[in-house]
């Protein structure tokens, strides 16, 4: 087992962990086959990260330093995703349809973002609602029986992660210790 | 040459007209009694691909100046801002046709680096590099890169 905090280096963590050892949320591993899906993922994730890193930046130590740097960069990503969401949502009939389909497809995966920080969902919704409204898009309704896929934080992933890891790790597994 | 002068002479690989000191990337250079030189730099963007090249260039510049025991450290705090680009750095950028960034808090439109007109418009949020945007002057019609305030 290769785990963070056990003295493993960057290469071990990136190239030698199995899917079960990754702790990322499911949203970030979903396939990017459709550009609208990629933008929906970036919008939802960067809006969350911007809030989350602002909280962490208020702490102390190295984590706070990294977070302070990342607050500025997540604002940049959020701006990029916002511009594209507006352009696609409030664009042509076809781009609107595809952006709305992407929002609907990715939405269930946003619940997992807030499992450890439920207090961030209200401000996140406020940001996301503003962008979707301006982009003439409809936010999927929250209902008690909404599908809320989860498990990424405990290592239970979608099959999409295995495809990603196969591609990203193949060289290091074929040539252990390779550097370039 | 002092170790600071040697490190400060390194230019940015993507903006070779300005030095890392003028860009605010170079934070501190210290030399201990044993001759060991420690150079502190900060990344502009944390994913900036130029940082590895800058690190190698600093080591090379110091070796050439006669300092053979060199360590380059990366510091994140306080985060880099375009406000840390020096006046000399801004002048060099403008002279090369790249509009320097305005103060982060004001978010004003860049002036045209060719004719100086303030009547400019953004064409694309991303220019020749991720840290620049593509703008156009409405007065002289010249398109130009502008460093984004961060």
Short mmCIF file of C-alpha atoms in Angstrom, two decimals:
data_model
loop_
_atom_site.label_atom_id
_atom_site.label_comp_id
_atom_site.label_asym_id
_atom_site.label_seq_id
_atom_site.Cartn_x
_atom_site.Cartn_y
_atom_site.Cartn_z
CA UNK A 1 0.00 0.00 0.00
CA UNK A 2 1.25 3.46 -0.91
CA UNK A 3 -0.25 6.12 1.32
CA UNK A 4 0.27 9.84 1.81
CA UNK A 5 2.05 10.60 5.08
CA UNK A 6 4.07 7.36 5.04
CA UNK A 7 7.19 8.87 3.52
CA UNK A 8 6.26 7.84 -0.03
CA UNK A 9 7.54 10.27 -2.68
CA UNK A 10 5.57 12.10 -5.34
CA UNK A 11 6.28 9.43 -7.94
CA UNK A 12 5.08 6.61 -5.69
CA UNK A 13 1.88 8.51 -4.90
CA UNK A 14 1.19 9.41 -8.51
CA UNK A 15 2.34 6.28 -10.33
CA UNK A 16 2.07 3.35 -7.97
CA UNK A 17 -1.22 3.78 -6.11
CA UNK A 18 -4.11 1.61 -7.21
CA UNK A 19 -7.56 3.09 -7.80
CA UNK A 20 -8.64 2.08 -4.29
CA UNK A 21 -5.85 4.18 -2.80
CA UNK A 22 -6.90 7.43 -4.47
CA UNK A 23 -9.04 9.76 -2.34
CA UNK A 24 -10.37 12.17 -4.98
CA UNK A 25 -14.06 12.94 -5.34
CA UNK A 26 -15.81 11.18 -8.22
CA UNK A 27 -16.56 14.43 -10.06
CA UNK A 28 -12.93 14.98 -11.08
CA UNK A 29 -12.51 11.53 -12.64
CA UNK A 30 -15.57 11.65 -14.92
CA UNK A 31 -14.65 11.42 -18.63
CA UNK A 32 -14.12 14.69 -20.52
CA UNK A 33 -15.57 13.40 -23.79
CA UNK A 34 -17.91 16.38 -24.17
CA UNK A 35 -16.58 19.95 -23.82
CA UNK A 36 -19.77 21.08 -22.08
CA UNK A 37 -19.28 18.32 -19.48
CA UNK A 38 -15.69 19.45 -18.94
CA UNK A 39 -16.88 23.03 -18.37
CA UNK A 40 -19.69 21.94 -16.01
CA UNK A 41 -17.16 19.95 -13.99
CA UNK A 42 -14.77 22.90 -13.85
CA UNK A 43 -17.54 25.32 -12.86
CA UNK A 44 -18.83 23.18 -10.00
CA UNK A 45 -15.38 22.17 -8.77
CA UNK A 46 -13.71 25.61 -8.94
CA UNK A 47 -16.69 27.29 -7.22
CA UNK A 48 -16.25 24.73 -4.42
CA UNK A 49 -12.46 25.00 -4.28
CA UNK A 50 -12.54 28.76 -4.12
CA UNK A 51 -14.68 28.60 -0.97
CA UNK A 52 -12.84 25.64 0.55
CA UNK A 53 -9.35 27.10 0.08
CA UNK A 54 -10.47 30.46 1.50
CA UNK A 55 -11.37 28.62 4.72
CA UNK A 56 -8.10 26.67 4.75
CA UNK A 57 -6.09 29.85 4.07
CA UNK A 58 -7.35 31.18 7.40
CA UNK A 59 -5.49 28.38 9.20
CA UNK A 60 -1.79 28.12 9.92
CA UNK A 61 1.31 26.43 8.55
CA UNK A 62 2.18 25.09 5.14
CA UNK A 63 -1.39 24.06 4.33
CA UNK A 64 -2.56 27.65 4.85
CA UNK A 65 0.26 28.93 2.59
CA UNK A 66 -0.70 26.54 -0.19
CA UNK A 67 -4.36 27.45 0.25
CA UNK A 68 -3.63 31.22 0.10
CA UNK A 69 -1.88 30.69 -3.22
CA UNK A 70 -4.69 28.46 -4.46
CA UNK A 71 -7.48 30.90 -3.58
CA UNK A 72 -6.17 33.20 -6.30
CA UNK A 73 -5.83 30.40 -8.81
CA UNK A 74 -9.23 28.86 -8.13
CA UNK A 75 -10.76 32.32 -8.68
CA UNK A 76 -9.05 32.26 -12.05
CA UNK A 77 -10.45 28.79 -12.88
CA UNK A 78 -13.91 29.83 -11.72
CA UNK A 79 -13.77 32.86 -13.98
CA UNK A 80 -12.72 30.69 -16.94
CA UNK A 81 -15.52 28.18 -16.32
CA UNK A 82 -18.04 31.00 -15.85
CA UNK A 83 -17.12 32.62 -19.17
CA UNK A 84 -17.57 29.33 -21.03
CA UNK A 85 -20.81 28.43 -19.23
CA UNK A 86 -22.27 31.80 -20.26
CA UNK A 87 -21.05 31.43 -23.83
CA UNK A 88 -22.43 27.91 -24.25
CA UNK A 89 -25.62 28.27 -22.18
CA UNK A 90 -26.59 31.61 -23.70
CA UNK A 91 -25.25 30.71 -27.16
CA UNK A 92 -27.01 28.77 -29.89
CA UNK A 93 -29.93 26.39 -29.42
CA UNK A 94 -27.58 23.43 -29.76
CA UNK A 95 -24.92 24.78 -27.39
CA UNK A 96 -27.65 25.58 -24.85
CA UNK A 97 -29.04 22.05 -25.06
CA UNK A 98 -25.63 20.48 -24.64
CA UNK A 99 -24.63 22.75 -21.72
CA UNK A 100 -27.94 22.00 -19.98
CA UNK A 101 -27.44 18.26 -20.56
CA UNK A 102 -23.93 18.57 -19.10
CA UNK A 103 -25.20 20.41 -16.00
CA UNK A 104 -27.85 17.71 -15.49
CA UNK A 105 -25.30 14.91 -15.99
CA UNK A 106 -22.66 16.28 -13.61
CA UNK A 107 -25.02 17.66 -10.94
CA UNK A 108 -25.46 14.42 -8.91
CA UNK A 109 -21.69 14.29 -8.37
CA UNK A 110 -21.64 17.72 -6.70
CA UNK A 111 -23.22 16.43 -3.48
CA UNK A 112 -20.06 14.50 -2.60
CA UNK A 113 -18.04 17.75 -2.50
CA UNK A 114 -19.84 18.83 0.67
CA UNK A 115 -19.81 15.64 2.72
CA UNK A 116 -17.09 16.98 5.04
CA UNK A 117 -17.99 20.68 4.74
CA UNK A 118 -21.82 20.91 4.53
CA UNK A 119 -21.71 24.59 5.52
CA UNK A 120 -20.11 25.47 2.18
CA UNK A 121 -23.04 24.27 0.08
CA UNK A 122 -25.21 27.38 0.62
CA UNK A 123 -22.54 29.87 -0.54
CA UNK A 124 -21.60 27.45 -3.36
CA UNK A 125 -25.22 27.31 -4.54
CA UNK A 126 -25.35 31.08 -4.49
CA UNK A 127 -22.32 31.30 -6.83
CA UNK A 128 -23.46 28.50 -9.13
CA UNK A 129 -27.07 29.72 -9.26
CA UNK A 130 -25.89 33.15 -10.37
CA UNK A 131 -23.88 31.73 -13.25
CA UNK A 132 -26.54 29.24 -14.38
CA UNK A 133 -29.28 31.90 -14.31
CA UNK A 134 -27.22 34.34 -16.34
CA UNK A 135 -26.43 31.51 -18.78
CA UNK A 136 -30.21 30.84 -19.13
CA UNK A 137 -29.69 27.35 -17.71
CA UNK A 138 -31.87 25.50 -15.20
CA UNK A 139 -30.40 24.14 -12.01
CA UNK A 140 -31.50 20.55 -11.35
CA UNK A 141 -33.94 20.33 -8.44
CA UNK A 142 -32.83 19.07 -5.04
CA UNK A 143 -35.17 16.32 -3.92
CA UNK A 144 -34.99 13.92 -1.00
CA UNK A 145 -34.47 10.96 -3.33
CA UNK A 146 -31.92 12.66 -5.62
CA UNK A 147 -29.18 10.28 -6.76
CA UNK A 148 -26.03 11.22 -4.84
CA UNK A 149 -23.13 9.02 -5.96
CA UNK A 150 -20.32 8.94 -3.40
CA UNK A 151 -17.34 6.88 -2.24
CA UNK A 152 -14.35 8.61 -3.82
CA UNK A 153 -13.05 9.87 -0.45
CA UNK A 154 -12.91 6.30 0.82
CA UNK A 155 -11.42 4.83 -2.34
CA UNK A 156 -14.55 3.52 -4.06
CA UNK A 157 -14.41 5.01 -7.54
CA UNK A 158 -16.14 4.87 -10.90
CA UNK A 159 -14.57 2.79 -13.63
CA UNK A 160 -13.45 6.06 -15.25
CA UNK A 161 -10.59 6.37 -12.75
CA UNK A 162 -9.13 3.02 -13.78
CA UNK A 163 -8.95 4.13 -17.40
CA UNK A 164 -7.23 7.36 -16.35
CA UNK A 165 -4.72 5.54 -14.17
CA UNK A 166 -3.98 2.95 -16.86
CA UNK A 167 -3.00 5.75 -19.22
CA UNK A 168 -1.14 7.88 -16.66
CA UNK A 169 0.75 5.04 -14.96
CA UNK A 170 1.62 2.74 -17.85
CA UNK A 171 5.05 4.22 -18.54
CA UNK A 172 6.21 4.18 -14.94
CA UNK A 173 4.96 0.63 -14.45
CA UNK A 174 6.69 -0.57 -17.64
CA UNK A 175 9.93 1.27 -16.81
CA UNK A 176 10.17 1.55 -13.01
CA UNK A 177 12.03 4.66 -11.90
CA UNK A 178 11.94 6.20 -15.38
CA UNK A 179 12.77 9.90 -15.52
CA UNK A 180 12.82 12.37 -18.39
CA UNK B 1 29.56 39.65 -8.63
CA UNK B 2 27.43 39.21 -5.51
CA UNK B 3 25.24 36.11 -5.36
CA UNK B 4 22.18 38.38 -5.45
CA UNK B 5 23.36 40.10 -8.62
CA UNK B 6 24.02 36.73 -10.26
CA UNK B 7 20.56 35.39 -9.38
CA UNK B 8 18.88 38.68 -10.29
CA UNK B 9 20.35 38.55 -13.79
CA UNK B 10 18.33 35.43 -14.68
CA UNK B 11 15.57 36.19 -17.17
CA UNK B 12 12.11 34.66 -17.36
CA UNK B 13 12.12 31.86 -20.00
CA UNK B 14 8.76 33.01 -21.41
CA UNK B 15 9.41 36.76 -21.08
CA UNK B 16 13.18 36.89 -21.72
CA UNK B 17 13.16 40.69 -21.69
CA UNK B 18 12.57 40.90 -17.95
CA UNK B 19 14.57 39.41 -15.09
CA UNK B 20 13.14 37.31 -12.29
CA UNK B 21 13.99 40.17 -9.91
CA UNK B 22 11.90 42.59 -11.97
CA UNK B 23 9.02 40.12 -12.05
CA UNK B 24 9.07 39.74 -8.27
CA UNK B 25 9.86 36.02 -8.51
CA UNK B 26 13.21 36.39 -6.71
CA UNK B 27 12.54 36.85 -2.99
CA UNK B 28 15.87 36.55 -1.18
CA UNK B 29 19.47 35.46 -1.66
CA UNK B 30 21.64 34.59 1.35
CA UNK B 31 25.19 33.33 1.66
CA UNK B 32 26.36 31.59 4.82
CA UNK B 33 29.95 31.80 6.11
CA UNK B 34 30.72 28.45 4.49
CA UNK B 35 29.94 29.90 1.05
CA UNK B 36 26.63 28.13 0.64
CA UNK B 37 24.14 30.26 -1.29
CA UNK B 38 20.40 29.89 -0.70
CA UNK B 39 18.08 31.47 -3.25
CA UNK B 40 14.38 31.89 -2.44
CA UNK B 41 11.93 32.18 -5.31
CA UNK B 42 8.14 32.17 -5.52
CA UNK B 43 6.06 30.80 -8.40
CA UNK B 44 3.86 33.18 -10.37
CA UNK B 45 1.26 30.50 -11.01
CA UNK B 46 1.81 27.27 -9.08
CA UNK B 47 1.55 25.20 -12.25
CA UNK B 48 3.87 27.51 -14.21
CA UNK B 49 6.06 25.29 -16.42
CA UNK B 50 8.78 27.97 -16.42
CA UNK B 51 9.66 27.42 -12.76
CA UNK B 52 11.86 24.36 -13.34
CA UNK B 53 13.76 26.22 -16.06
CA UNK B 54 14.17 29.25 -13.78
CA UNK B 55 15.51 27.02 -11.00
CA UNK B 56 18.09 25.49 -13.36
CA UNK B 57 19.02 28.92 -14.77
CA UNK B 58 19.64 30.29 -11.27
CA UNK B 59 21.98 27.40 -10.47
CA UNK B 60 23.84 27.94 -13.76
CA UNK B 61 24.14 31.71 -13.24
CA UNK B 62 25.53 31.26 -9.73
CA UNK B 63 27.97 28.58 -10.83
CA UNK B 64 29.26 30.91 -13.55
CA UNK B 65 29.71 33.64 -10.95
CA UNK B 66 31.83 31.26 -8.87
CA UNK B 67 29.28 30.00 -6.36
CA UNK B 68 29.23 26.21 -6.49
CA UNK B 69 27.17 25.34 -3.43
CA UNK B 70 23.69 26.55 -4.33
CA UNK B 71 20.24 25.68 -3.08
CA UNK B 72 17.09 27.08 -4.68
CA UNK B 73 14.05 27.07 -2.40
CA UNK B 74 10.47 27.74 -3.40
CA UNK B 75 8.31 29.81 -1.06
CA UNK B 76 4.57 30.24 -1.44
CA UNK B 77 3.92 32.85 1.23
CA UNK B 78 3.01 35.58 0.69
CA UNK B 79 1.50 34.56 -2.68
CA UNK B 80 2.98 36.25 -5.75
CA UNK B 81 1.01 39.10 -7.22
CA UNK B 82 1.46 41.09 -10.42
CA UNK B 83 1.68 44.09 -8.05
CA UNK B 84 5.20 42.82 -7.24
CA UNK B 85 6.45 43.49 -10.79
CA UNK B 86 8.86 46.44 -10.45
CA UNK B 87 8.57 49.77 -12.26
CA UNK B 88 11.56 48.82 -14.43
CA UNK B 89 9.90 45.51 -15.27
CA UNK B 90 6.69 47.29 -16.28
CA UNK B 91 8.58 49.67 -18.54
CA UNK B 92 10.37 46.81 -20.27
CA UNK B 93 7.12 44.92 -20.83
CA UNK B 94 5.43 47.98 -22.34
CA UNK B 95 8.47 48.69 -24.53
CA UNK B 96 8.18 45.14 -25.90
CA UNK B 97 4.51 45.65 -26.79
CA UNK B 98 3.12 43.77 -23.77
CA UNK B 99 0.75 45.81 -21.63
CA UNK B 100 1.85 45.60 -17.98
CA UNK B 101 -0.82 44.68 -15.44
CA UNK B 102 -2.66 47.40 -13.56
CA UNK B 103 -3.06 47.32 -9.78
CA UNK B 104 -4.97 44.14 -8.82
CA UNK B 105 -7.60 45.99 -6.80
CA UNK B 106 -8.53 48.47 -9.53
CA UNK B 107 -9.14 46.05 -12.43
CA UNK B 108 -8.68 48.78 -15.02
CA UNK B 109 -8.35 48.15 -18.75
CA UNK B 110 -4.77 48.05 -20.01
CA UNK B 111 -3.57 50.94 -22.14
CA UNK B 112 -2.42 50.17 -25.67
CA UNK B 113 1.35 49.61 -25.47
CA UNK B 114 1.72 50.97 -29.02
CA UNK B 115 -0.19 54.27 -29.00
CA UNK B 116 -1.03 54.65 -25.31
CA UNK B 117 -4.79 54.83 -25.84
CA UNK B 118 -6.97 53.71 -22.91
CA UNK B 119 -9.73 52.70 -25.37
CA UNK B 120 -8.99 48.95 -25.53
CA UNK B 121 -11.06 45.75 -25.57
CA UNK B 122 -10.43 42.16 -24.52
CA UNK B 123 -10.51 39.66 -27.40
CA UNK B 124 -9.60 36.52 -25.47
CA UNK B 125 -8.95 35.84 -21.80
CA UNK B 126 -5.95 33.75 -22.86
CA UNK B 127 -3.08 35.13 -24.93
CA UNK B 128 0.28 33.66 -25.92
CA UNK B 129 0.65 32.25 -22.39
CA UNK B 130 -1.93 31.49 -19.70
CA UNK B 131 -0.77 34.51 -17.66
CA UNK B 132 -1.54 36.92 -20.51
CA UNK B 133 -4.78 37.92 -22.27
CA UNK B 134 -5.25 39.05 -25.86
CA UNK B 135 -6.47 42.64 -26.22
CA UNK B 136 -7.02 45.07 -29.09
CA UNK B 137 -6.69 48.83 -29.24
CA UNK B 138 -9.82 50.57 -30.56
CA UNK B 139 -7.79 53.65 -31.49
CA UNK B 140 -4.91 52.21 -33.53
CA UNK B 141 -6.45 48.72 -34.04
CA UNK B 142 -3.28 46.95 -32.88
CA UNK B 143 -3.81 43.62 -31.09
CA UNK B 144 -1.54 43.11 -28.06
CA UNK B 145 -0.80 40.82 -25.14
CA UNK B 146 -1.60 42.09 -21.66
CA UNK B 147 -0.32 40.55 -18.42
CA UNK B 148 -3.38 39.70 -16.34
CA UNK B 149 -3.57 41.28 -12.86
CA UNK B 150 -3.31 38.47 -10.29
#
